[in-house]
Structure formats: structure tokens, C-alpha cells
Short mmCIF file of C-alpha atoms and ligand atoms in Angstrom, two decimals:
data_model
loop_
_atom_site.label_atom_id
_atom_site.label_comp_id
_atom_site.label_asym_id
_atom_site.label_seq_id
_atom_site.Cartn_x
_atom_site.Cartn_y
_atom_site.Cartn_z
CA MET A 17 54.86 182.40 -48.93
CA ASN A 18 56.77 181.75 -45.99
CA ILE A 19 55.53 179.36 -43.11
CA LEU A 20 57.47 178.68 -40.45
CA ILE A 21 56.48 175.36 -39.27
CA ILE A 22 57.43 174.62 -35.64
CA ASN A 23 57.15 170.90 -33.63
CA ALA A 24 57.42 171.88 -29.97
CA GLY A 25 57.94 169.27 -27.69
CA SER A 26 58.76 168.67 -23.47
CA SER A 27 62.38 170.76 -23.87
CA SER A 28 63.12 170.61 -27.34
CA LEU A 29 61.87 172.86 -30.21
CA LYS A 30 61.94 171.68 -34.36
CA TYR A 31 61.07 174.96 -36.38
CA GLN A 32 61.32 175.16 -40.73
CA LEU A 33 60.58 177.46 -42.97
CA MET A 34 59.46 176.40 -45.93
CA ASN A 35 57.56 177.98 -48.62
CA PRO A 36 53.98 176.30 -49.11
CA GLU A 37 54.01 176.34 -52.80
CA THR A 38 57.46 175.36 -53.53
CA GLY A 39 58.26 173.00 -50.26
CA ASP A 40 62.17 174.36 -50.79
CA VAL A 41 63.06 174.99 -47.22
CA SER A 42 65.03 178.09 -46.60
CA ALA A 43 66.52 177.08 -43.07
CA LYS A 44 65.62 174.38 -39.96
CA GLY A 45 67.02 173.96 -36.98
CA LEU A 46 66.43 172.34 -32.99
CA CYS A 47 66.27 174.34 -30.28
CA GLU A 48 67.21 171.64 -27.21
CA ARG A 49 67.96 171.82 -24.06
CA ILE A 50 64.88 174.03 -23.27
CA GLY A 51 64.33 174.30 -19.52
CA ILE A 52 68.10 172.63 -18.82
CA ASP A 53 70.66 175.44 -20.07
CA GLY A 54 69.58 175.69 -23.87
CA ARG A 55 71.60 175.14 -27.48
CA LEU A 56 70.43 176.15 -31.06
CA ASN A 57 71.21 173.97 -34.30
CA HIS A 58 70.63 175.76 -37.05
CA LYS A 59 71.06 174.62 -41.20
CA VAL A 60 71.04 176.83 -43.61
CA GLY A 61 71.60 175.23 -47.20
CA ASP A 62 74.83 173.10 -46.35
CA GLU A 63 76.19 175.51 -43.02
CA LYS A 64 74.90 174.63 -40.18
CA VAL A 65 75.93 176.51 -36.81
CA VAL A 66 75.44 175.93 -33.42
CA LYS A 67 74.86 178.15 -30.25
CA ASP A 68 74.88 178.20 -26.82
CA ILE A 69 70.80 180.75 -25.46
CA PRO A 70 70.21 181.04 -22.29
CA MET A 71 66.47 178.93 -23.14
CA PRO A 72 64.49 179.04 -19.53
CA THR A 73 60.88 178.28 -21.04
CA HIS A 74 60.00 177.90 -25.20
CA SER A 75 59.38 181.68 -25.23
CA GLU A 76 63.71 181.75 -25.36
CA ALA A 77 63.42 179.17 -27.50
CA ILE A 78 61.24 181.50 -29.91
CA ALA A 79 62.77 184.74 -29.86
CA ALA A 80 66.91 182.86 -31.04
CA THR A 81 64.39 180.78 -33.77
CA LEU A 82 63.64 183.64 -34.95
CA GLU A 83 66.38 186.18 -34.75
CA ILE A 84 68.85 183.46 -35.93
CA LEU A 85 66.40 183.53 -39.03
CA GLN A 86 67.42 187.34 -39.54
CA ASP A 87 70.99 186.94 -38.61
CA PRO A 88 72.84 189.29 -41.51
CA GLN A 89 75.22 185.73 -41.87
CA TYR A 90 73.15 182.75 -41.60
CA GLY A 91 69.52 184.08 -41.42
CA VAL A 92 66.84 183.93 -44.82
CA ILE A 93 64.84 186.89 -43.77
CA LYS A 94 65.11 190.73 -42.87
CA SER A 95 62.12 191.11 -40.35
CA VAL A 96 59.50 188.37 -38.77
CA ASP A 97 56.83 190.74 -41.46
CA GLU A 98 58.06 187.90 -43.60
CA ILE A 99 57.04 185.30 -41.98
CA ASP A 100 53.40 184.68 -43.28
CA ALA A 101 51.97 182.53 -40.66
CA VAL A 102 53.77 179.71 -38.47
CA GLY A 103 51.77 175.78 -38.28
CA HIS A 104 51.68 174.25 -35.26
CA ARG A 105 52.24 170.28 -35.10
CA VAL A 106 49.88 169.00 -31.94
CA LEU A 107 49.73 165.84 -31.68
CA HIS A 108 46.32 165.48 -29.38
CA GLY A 109 42.50 167.04 -31.29
CA GLY A 110 40.85 164.41 -28.97
CA MET A 111 36.69 164.71 -30.45
CA GLU A 112 37.24 168.85 -30.64
CA PHE A 113 39.33 168.33 -34.04
CA PHE A 114 38.19 166.79 -36.85
CA ALA A 115 40.95 169.45 -39.47
CA SER A 116 43.24 171.79 -39.06
CA CYS A 117 42.31 175.52 -37.95
CA VAL A 118 43.49 178.86 -37.17
CA ILE A 119 44.26 179.44 -33.22
CA ASN A 120 42.45 182.08 -31.59
CA ASP A 121 41.02 181.73 -27.63
CA ASP A 122 38.40 179.34 -28.19
CA VAL A 123 41.12 176.61 -30.51
CA ILE A 124 43.79 176.77 -27.11
CA ALA A 125 40.79 176.20 -24.56
CA ALA A 126 39.96 172.94 -26.82
CA ILE A 127 43.53 171.99 -27.11
CA LYS A 128 43.60 172.50 -23.12
CA LYS A 129 40.44 170.53 -22.78
CA CYS A 130 42.61 167.78 -24.41
CA ILE A 131 45.69 167.43 -22.86
CA PRO A 132 43.86 164.08 -20.52
CA LEU A 133 44.16 162.32 -23.98
CA GLY A 134 47.71 163.91 -24.47
CA PRO A 135 49.50 164.70 -20.81
CA LEU A 136 53.20 164.70 -22.31
CA HIS A 137 52.86 166.57 -25.57
CA ASN A 138 49.95 168.32 -26.28
CA PRO A 139 51.08 171.07 -23.11
CA ALA A 140 54.69 171.38 -24.61
CA ASN A 141 52.46 172.19 -28.07
CA LEU A 142 50.84 174.37 -26.10
CA MET A 143 53.97 176.27 -24.83
CA GLY A 144 55.01 176.92 -28.54
CA ILE A 145 51.90 178.20 -29.58
CA GLU A 146 52.32 180.26 -26.60
CA ALA A 147 55.31 181.96 -26.53
CA CYS A 148 55.03 182.42 -31.08
CA GLN A 149 51.25 184.38 -29.97
CA ALA A 150 53.89 186.45 -27.27
CA VAL A 151 56.89 187.80 -29.52
CA MET A 152 55.04 188.00 -33.60
CA PRO A 153 51.22 188.97 -31.94
CA LYS A 154 50.45 189.74 -35.72
CA THR A 155 51.39 186.58 -37.70
CA PRO A 156 48.27 184.12 -37.69
CA GLN A 157 48.88 181.14 -36.40
CA VAL A 158 47.76 177.34 -36.90
CA ALA A 159 47.00 174.09 -35.40
CA VAL A 160 46.69 171.10 -37.12
CA PHE A 161 46.30 167.68 -35.13
CA ASP A 162 48.08 164.61 -35.60
CA THR A 163 44.60 162.56 -34.79
CA ALA A 164 42.32 164.67 -37.08
CA PHE A 165 43.00 162.70 -40.55
CA HIS A 166 41.57 159.46 -38.31
CA MET A 167 38.05 161.77 -37.42
CA THR A 168 36.89 159.39 -40.22
CA MET A 169 36.54 157.02 -39.19
CA PRO A 170 32.81 155.20 -39.01
CA PRO A 171 32.00 154.35 -34.92
CA LYS A 172 32.66 150.08 -35.85
CA ALA A 173 36.97 150.90 -36.23
CA TYR A 174 36.95 153.72 -33.11
CA ARG A 175 35.07 152.63 -30.07
CA TYR A 176 36.50 150.53 -27.69
CA ALA A 177 34.42 146.85 -26.92
CA ILE A 178 34.26 149.00 -23.76
CA PRO A 179 31.38 150.33 -21.03
CA THR A 180 30.21 153.62 -22.85
CA GLU A 181 30.18 155.45 -20.29
CA TYR A 182 34.08 156.10 -20.86
CA TYR A 183 33.14 157.17 -23.93
CA GLU A 184 30.51 159.26 -23.24
CA ASN A 185 32.10 160.80 -20.51
CA ASP A 186 35.93 160.54 -21.20
CA SER A 187 36.39 160.08 -24.82
CA ILE A 188 38.33 157.02 -24.75
CA ARG A 189 37.91 155.47 -28.27
CA ARG A 190 40.61 155.14 -30.98
CA TYR A 191 42.03 158.16 -32.00
CA GLY A 192 44.65 157.40 -33.80
CA PHE A 193 48.36 159.61 -34.77
CA HIS A 194 50.62 159.95 -37.06
CA GLY A 195 47.37 161.43 -39.45
CA THR A 196 49.44 164.26 -40.93
CA SER A 197 51.30 161.18 -42.72
CA HIS A 198 48.79 159.37 -43.58
CA LYS A 199 47.47 162.23 -44.86
CA TYR A 200 50.73 163.61 -46.95
CA VAL A 201 51.04 159.93 -48.20
CA ALA A 202 47.21 159.44 -49.56
CA LYS A 203 47.34 162.67 -51.21
CA ARG A 204 50.61 162.09 -52.47
CA THR A 205 49.18 158.53 -53.69
CA ALA A 206 46.24 159.79 -55.49
CA GLU A 207 48.27 162.13 -57.32
CA LEU A 208 51.08 159.13 -58.39
CA VAL A 209 47.87 156.71 -59.82
CA GLY A 210 46.20 159.55 -60.81
CA LYS A 211 43.15 158.25 -59.87
CA THR A 212 41.09 159.99 -56.43
CA GLU A 213 38.98 156.72 -55.76
CA PHE A 214 40.82 153.88 -54.85
CA LYS A 215 41.58 152.19 -51.47
CA MET A 216 44.86 151.73 -49.86
CA VAL A 217 46.71 151.26 -46.51
CA ASN A 218 49.82 152.70 -45.84
CA CYS A 219 52.47 151.38 -43.71
CA HIS A 220 54.23 154.01 -41.69
CA LEU A 221 56.75 152.68 -40.34
CA GLY A 222 59.31 154.27 -38.43
CA ASN A 223 60.56 154.58 -34.95
CA GLY A 224 57.04 155.15 -34.43
CA SER A 225 54.90 152.47 -36.85
CA SER A 226 51.64 153.06 -37.42
CA MET A 227 49.25 152.16 -40.23
CA ALA A 228 45.94 153.21 -41.88
CA ALA A 229 43.41 151.65 -44.21
CA ILE A 230 42.45 154.69 -46.18
CA LYS A 231 38.83 154.46 -49.19
CA ASP A 232 38.91 157.38 -51.49
CA GLY A 233 41.45 159.54 -49.47
CA LYS A 234 39.19 159.65 -46.40
CA CYS A 235 40.98 156.88 -43.34
CA GLN A 236 38.77 154.48 -42.55
CA ASP A 237 40.78 152.59 -40.02
CA THR A 238 44.00 153.11 -38.47
CA THR A 239 46.46 151.08 -35.79
CA MET A 240 47.03 153.07 -33.07
CA GLY A 241 44.64 154.22 -30.30
CA LEU A 242 43.83 156.26 -27.66
CA SER A 243 47.28 156.40 -27.76
CA PRO A 244 50.41 156.05 -30.12
CA LEU A 245 50.92 153.02 -27.72
CA ALA A 246 49.06 150.43 -29.66
CA GLY A 247 49.35 148.65 -33.28
CA VAL A 248 52.23 147.00 -34.37
CA PRO A 249 55.11 146.38 -31.95
CA MET A 250 57.42 149.56 -32.68
CA GLY A 251 61.30 150.57 -31.56
CA THR A 252 60.85 150.81 -28.07
CA ARG A 253 56.32 150.07 -27.98
CA SER A 254 54.97 147.05 -27.40
CA GLY A 255 52.35 147.73 -29.82
CA ASP A 256 48.87 145.20 -29.18
CA ILE A 257 49.14 143.88 -25.76
CA ASP A 258 46.44 142.07 -23.03
CA ALA A 259 45.65 144.57 -21.12
CA CYS A 260 46.23 141.80 -18.71
CA VAL A 261 49.66 141.52 -18.50
CA VAL A 262 49.48 145.23 -17.08
CA GLN A 263 48.08 143.39 -14.00
CA PHE A 264 49.93 140.69 -14.13
CA ILE A 265 53.24 142.67 -14.39
CA CYS A 266 52.21 145.09 -11.88
CA ASN A 267 50.83 142.88 -8.81
CA LYS A 268 53.65 140.66 -9.18
CA TYR A 269 56.70 143.56 -9.41
CA GLY A 270 54.69 145.62 -6.90
CA MET A 271 54.92 148.47 -9.98
CA SER A 272 52.81 151.18 -10.16
CA VAL A 273 51.07 151.27 -13.51
CA ASP A 274 52.62 154.53 -14.96
CA ASP A 275 56.00 152.64 -14.22
CA CYS A 276 54.26 149.71 -16.64
CA LEU A 277 53.17 152.16 -19.20
CA ASN A 278 56.48 153.89 -19.31
CA MET A 279 58.64 149.78 -19.80
CA LEU A 280 55.57 149.33 -22.84
CA ASN A 281 56.15 152.12 -24.34
CA LYS A 282 60.04 152.85 -24.39
CA LYS A 283 61.87 149.88 -23.29
CA SER A 284 60.12 146.73 -25.38
CA GLY A 285 59.46 146.29 -28.55
CA MET A 286 62.32 145.66 -30.60
CA LEU A 287 64.42 147.00 -28.46
CA ALA A 288 64.03 144.25 -25.85
CA LEU A 289 62.55 141.63 -28.23
CA SER A 290 66.37 141.52 -30.20
CA GLY A 291 67.85 142.57 -26.12
CA VAL A 292 70.24 145.33 -28.54
CA SER A 293 68.73 148.34 -30.16
CA SER A 294 65.17 150.10 -31.21
CA ASP A 295 66.83 150.80 -34.03
CA PHE A 296 66.08 148.23 -37.69
CA ARG A 297 70.09 148.58 -38.75
CA ASP A 298 71.08 147.75 -35.45
CA LEU A 299 68.67 144.80 -35.95
CA GLU A 300 69.76 144.03 -39.37
CA ASP A 301 73.66 143.78 -38.93
CA GLY A 302 72.40 141.34 -35.50
CA ALA A 303 70.26 139.33 -37.86
CA LYS A 304 73.28 138.67 -40.24
CA LYS A 305 75.81 138.10 -38.20
CA GLY A 306 73.37 135.57 -36.50
CA ASP A 307 72.16 137.25 -33.81
CA GLU A 308 68.47 134.66 -33.72
CA ASN A 309 67.07 137.85 -31.02
CA CYS A 310 67.59 140.28 -33.57
CA ALA A 311 66.04 137.57 -36.29
CA LEU A 312 63.01 137.53 -34.11
CA ALA A 313 62.39 140.92 -33.68
CA ARG A 314 62.57 141.47 -37.27
CA ASP A 315 60.66 138.73 -38.65
CA LYS A 316 58.02 139.66 -35.76
CA PHE A 317 57.41 143.67 -36.63
CA CYS A 318 57.09 141.75 -40.57
CA TYR A 319 54.73 139.33 -39.80
CA GLU A 320 53.00 142.59 -37.52
CA VAL A 321 52.58 144.61 -40.13
CA ALA A 322 50.96 141.78 -42.94
CA LYS A 323 48.25 141.05 -40.95
CA TYR A 324 47.21 144.48 -40.37
CA VAL A 325 47.22 144.67 -44.49
CA GLY A 326 45.50 141.53 -44.67
CA ALA A 327 42.45 142.43 -41.42
CA TYR A 328 42.17 146.07 -42.87
CA ALA A 329 42.26 144.25 -47.03
CA ALA A 330 39.00 142.74 -45.36
CA ALA A 331 37.35 145.72 -43.45
CA LEU A 332 37.91 147.67 -47.32
CA ASN A 333 36.79 145.06 -49.34
CA GLY A 334 39.86 144.44 -50.93
CA ILE A 335 43.09 146.77 -51.87
CA ASP A 336 44.51 148.70 -54.65
CA VAL A 337 46.68 150.08 -53.59
CA LEU A 338 49.93 149.45 -51.08
CA THR A 339 52.48 152.25 -49.32
CA PHE A 340 55.67 152.26 -47.08
CA THR A 341 57.23 155.17 -45.00
CA ALA A 342 58.80 156.60 -43.44
CA GLY A 343 62.39 155.84 -42.20
CA VAL A 344 61.95 152.24 -42.00
CA GLY A 345 59.28 151.67 -45.11
CA GLU A 346 61.59 154.32 -46.94
CA ASN A 347 64.89 152.80 -46.43
CA ASP A 348 63.95 149.06 -45.35
CA VAL A 349 64.38 147.35 -48.42
CA ASN A 350 64.05 143.63 -46.85
CA VAL A 351 61.54 144.62 -44.57
CA ARG A 352 59.30 145.78 -47.31
CA ALA A 353 60.43 142.35 -49.17
CA ALA A 354 59.12 140.74 -46.02
CA VAL A 355 55.86 142.20 -44.93
CA CYS A 356 55.09 141.01 -49.50
CA GLU A 357 56.36 137.82 -48.90
CA TYR A 358 53.97 137.21 -46.77
CA LEU A 359 51.07 139.47 -48.81
CA GLY A 360 51.62 136.66 -51.65
CA PHE A 361 48.18 135.29 -50.69
CA MET A 362 46.15 137.66 -51.91
CA GLY A 363 48.82 138.70 -55.46
CA VAL A 364 50.95 140.81 -54.05
CA LYS A 365 54.68 140.55 -56.26
CA ILE A 366 57.25 143.12 -55.94
CA ASP A 367 60.59 143.65 -58.33
CA PRO A 368 63.22 143.06 -56.16
CA GLU A 369 65.18 144.97 -58.55
CA LEU A 370 62.80 147.97 -58.20
CA ASN A 371 62.84 147.36 -54.59
CA SER A 372 66.81 147.81 -53.83
CA LYS A 373 66.52 151.21 -53.39
CA ARG A 374 66.04 152.90 -50.38
CA GLY A 375 64.27 156.87 -50.18
CA LYS A 376 63.06 157.28 -53.40
CA GLU A 377 58.97 157.52 -54.13
CA MET A 378 58.63 154.44 -56.64
CA LYS A 379 56.55 151.57 -57.52
CA ILE A 380 57.86 148.80 -56.86
CA SER A 381 55.66 146.13 -57.74
CA THR A 382 55.38 143.67 -60.73
CA PRO A 383 53.03 144.60 -63.27
CA ASP A 384 50.96 141.06 -62.56
CA SER A 385 50.51 142.27 -58.75
CA SER A 386 47.20 142.09 -57.77
CA VAL A 387 47.46 145.36 -55.44
CA GLU A 388 49.74 148.56 -56.70
CA VAL A 389 53.14 148.72 -54.03
CA TRP A 390 54.81 151.92 -54.15
CA VAL A 391 57.54 153.74 -51.86
CA VAL A 392 56.15 157.18 -50.80
CA PRO A 393 58.65 159.49 -49.01
CA THR A 394 56.33 161.38 -46.34
CA ASN A 395 56.43 164.62 -46.19
CA GLU A 396 54.91 165.89 -42.99
CA GLU A 397 56.30 169.51 -43.22
CA LEU A 398 55.39 169.86 -46.40
CA MET A 399 51.62 169.08 -45.40
CA ILE A 400 51.63 171.92 -42.12
CA ALA A 401 52.55 174.56 -44.84
CA GLN A 402 50.09 173.27 -47.35
CA ASP A 403 47.40 173.14 -44.43
CA THR A 404 48.63 176.73 -42.87
CA ALA A 405 48.77 178.44 -46.15
CA GLU A 406 45.38 177.41 -47.42
CA LEU A 407 43.81 178.57 -44.14
CA VAL A 408 45.55 181.48 -43.55
CA LYS A 409 45.14 182.90 -48.02
P1 ADP B 14 60.44 158.57 -36.21
O1 ADP B 14 59.54 157.61 -35.75
O2 ADP B 14 61.62 158.66 -34.86
O3 ADP B 14 60.18 159.53 -37.21
P2 ADP B 14 61.70 157.62 -38.76
O4 ADP B 14 60.69 157.37 -39.37
O5 ADP B 14 62.82 158.64 -38.39
O6 ADP B 14 61.95 157.85 -36.86
O7 ADP B 14 62.84 155.99 -39.06
C1 ADP B 14 63.96 155.80 -38.09
C2 ADP B 14 63.71 154.69 -38.06
O8 ADP B 14 64.29 154.75 -39.79
C3 ADP B 14 65.67 154.43 -37.63
O9 ADP B 14 65.19 153.54 -36.15
C4 ADP B 14 65.93 153.26 -38.07
O10 ADP B 14 65.69 151.64 -37.84
C5 ADP B 14 65.56 152.98 -39.91
N1 ADP B 14 66.33 152.96 -40.86
C6 ADP B 14 66.41 154.87 -41.17
N2 ADP B 14 67.25 154.54 -42.44
C7 ADP B 14 67.33 152.97 -42.62
C8 ADP B 14 68.17 152.52 -43.70
N3 ADP B 14 69.07 152.76 -44.13
N4 ADP B 14 67.78 151.23 -43.53
C9 ADP B 14 67.18 150.61 -42.95
N5 ADP B 14 66.51 150.97 -41.52
C10 ADP B 14 67.06 153.09 -41.18
#
């Protein structure tokens, strides 16, 4: 089977052609500058090609993608008929979607209904879907939602303690994101530990970070909320913050709420604390050279991650497994070490030798650790491909 995976942003569109059984990617790429001019970056094996192609809308980007996939030199298929289905990453499924689903008119209407909850991403995701429907009308399309995995949370985890009308009339509640990644890691961890019934906390630590408390493969709580701003501090996002900070800043500096939220999303987090960068590698270099702000940013991050592990251990009445994934979780050896050191009080112990490797699927805890600690590289694309294949079979 060949599944085309599409992740459409407002001016970009990422694609991968994947075999859902083996996870093999035959080709992948990125259409960027959609609506500006248009550029296609395509990769097949070790070969890369960049082409300037006019892309006034997402339709031309999809057309260019299909064309290069069939190209005699850089292509991997002879005809579009070889694509069995398309899996679309969709940010916000609101209270409409508890799982991935085959796209039809009702599904499109429901994704549109979720636009107020995901105003930046859902319209772009819809453009990707509609562009694919237009150029490959016979191929089944599937939507895979970033929020769906978290829909098993109980009300005590997802309800905000604010007047009920905002929940009932406006669906204001905790949703959580990175669901496809959390789902993949939960599923893979069950295979690795050889159990289906166990309690775990997954730390998806990247440029955006979120954590999930998971029992028997089902999400019980997660750090992100109505939007991805909540939870631990991130590359450029503040994470949890007292809402009065917004009031104070808006009043004092005559800033609009939108501008203030833009500051909290794009100019805060590690970037703000360090004053140097949002990239954890830069922060590590800075800290090594004695930059106290870089050291503070990293310590604040590890401290908040550890605090949530403790909170989720309480929420789940103990945990069996702790997992690290995504750019920082998979690669930043010192972040993992610092988080686990904070958790020493609950018997978490990692082996420095095992923890010294980057980007590998591996157990890093000692045999006498109270909790198994694993690094599980995420694979959201494989999860999208598998969900898509399952639904169209
Ligand atoms: P995104 O949320 O954009 O998907 P990623 O999961 O790709 O982010 O994570 C990106 C972050 O991972 C980078 O900002 C960088 O700080 C961190 N990272 C990547 N490689 C390494 C590494 N070798 N060591 C430390 N941090 C790394």
C-alpha cells in the first residue's frame, strides 16, 4: 500500500509517500511559499531536488507534489492510481472527533465548525484536503486529528473551573495536542515493555512540548489545553501562566489581547528566558560557556517537566513507565538526566552510560529504578499512515 501523508500549513505543505506496513518512506518533500511564489523541495533516497513552481494556492502545491511523485527522474510511482489513500494531519478536532475518520462532506463541515478553536491551522488543513479532493477525486482521504487521542480524558482533567456556559455554549475545555505522537509512543511502548495494562507519562519535548498521563493506552490528562500555549514552557511559548499577566501587560502597554498572545506564543519560553535562542542546543552551548540565562532557561524547563511527571504520577496513582520523545526528548541527554534527577525522590534512576546515546529507541533506567525510563523516537507520519490504511481497507 502507498499512503500519501499531507501536513498543510498556511503557506506550506509537507508530504510523504509511505508504506504503512513497513514504515518505509519512498519520497518526501515540502512545498513552501504557497501564495507568495512557490518552491518545491523533494527528496527521494539521498537525492534532493528544489524547483521553483508557481503556487498561488494549495491546489497548485498538491498538483506539483503529484507531478514530481510521477516524474521519470525523481518520481516513485507511475500513476496517481498507485496512491491508495491520503492521510491529512488536522490540528483541532474539537468535541467533534474522537478518532481519525474517512473524509466526507459531514467531516469537512465538522472540521469547519472547529475553526474557532484552531483558527490558525484548521483553515490551512482544510485547504490541503480540498486541494487533494479536487486533483484526486477518486482517492479516499482520511483526517487524523492532533486532539483525538486526548478525548479519553475524564471531565476532571478536561473541564476548566470557569462558568459552565463557556463549556456548554463554546466548547471551552482542555483538548491537548501532539495526540498522534503520544498515541504512537504509547502504542510502541506497550510493545517494548510487553504489556498492555500499565501507567505511563510520555514527555513529547521538542520546539513545542507537551506531556500526557496514559493508563492502559488511554490518555487521562495532558499539559496543553484549549490551545498549544498551555503546559510546560517551550521554545518560544510561555507555557502555563496566570491570566492576570495578560491583563497587566495589555493595560500597561496598550497592547491588544491578540498581540499579547502573540508575544506569549512566539517571543516567550526558552527564547525569552535565555535572551539567546529557542533551540536547546544553543542553550546548552551558552550554559557551558557560563551564560546564566541559558542555564536558567534549561533548568526551568527540566523543573517544570519534572513537576508535571510528579503531578501525573499522583493523578495515575503511581506510574510504571516514563518515556521521552521528540527533538529534545530523543536527543538532549542532559535534559533527560536533569528531569530524572528531580524525580530521584520517587525512585527514578537512569544509567548515565545508557542515557549517553541520542536519537535511539532504548531503555535508559537502571534495573533497580522504580519506573522504567525509555527513549522512544516518535513517528507521527507512521501513525497517520497506519490510521489511514486501517480506515480505507
Ligand atoms: P517541533 O516541535 O518543531 O517538531 P522537534 O521535535 O523537531 O520540534 O524538536 C526541535 C528541537 O529539538 C530543537 O529546537 C532543538 O532544540 C532540539 N534538538 C534537536 N537535536 C538536538 C540535539 N542533538 N541535542 C539537543 N537538542 C536537540
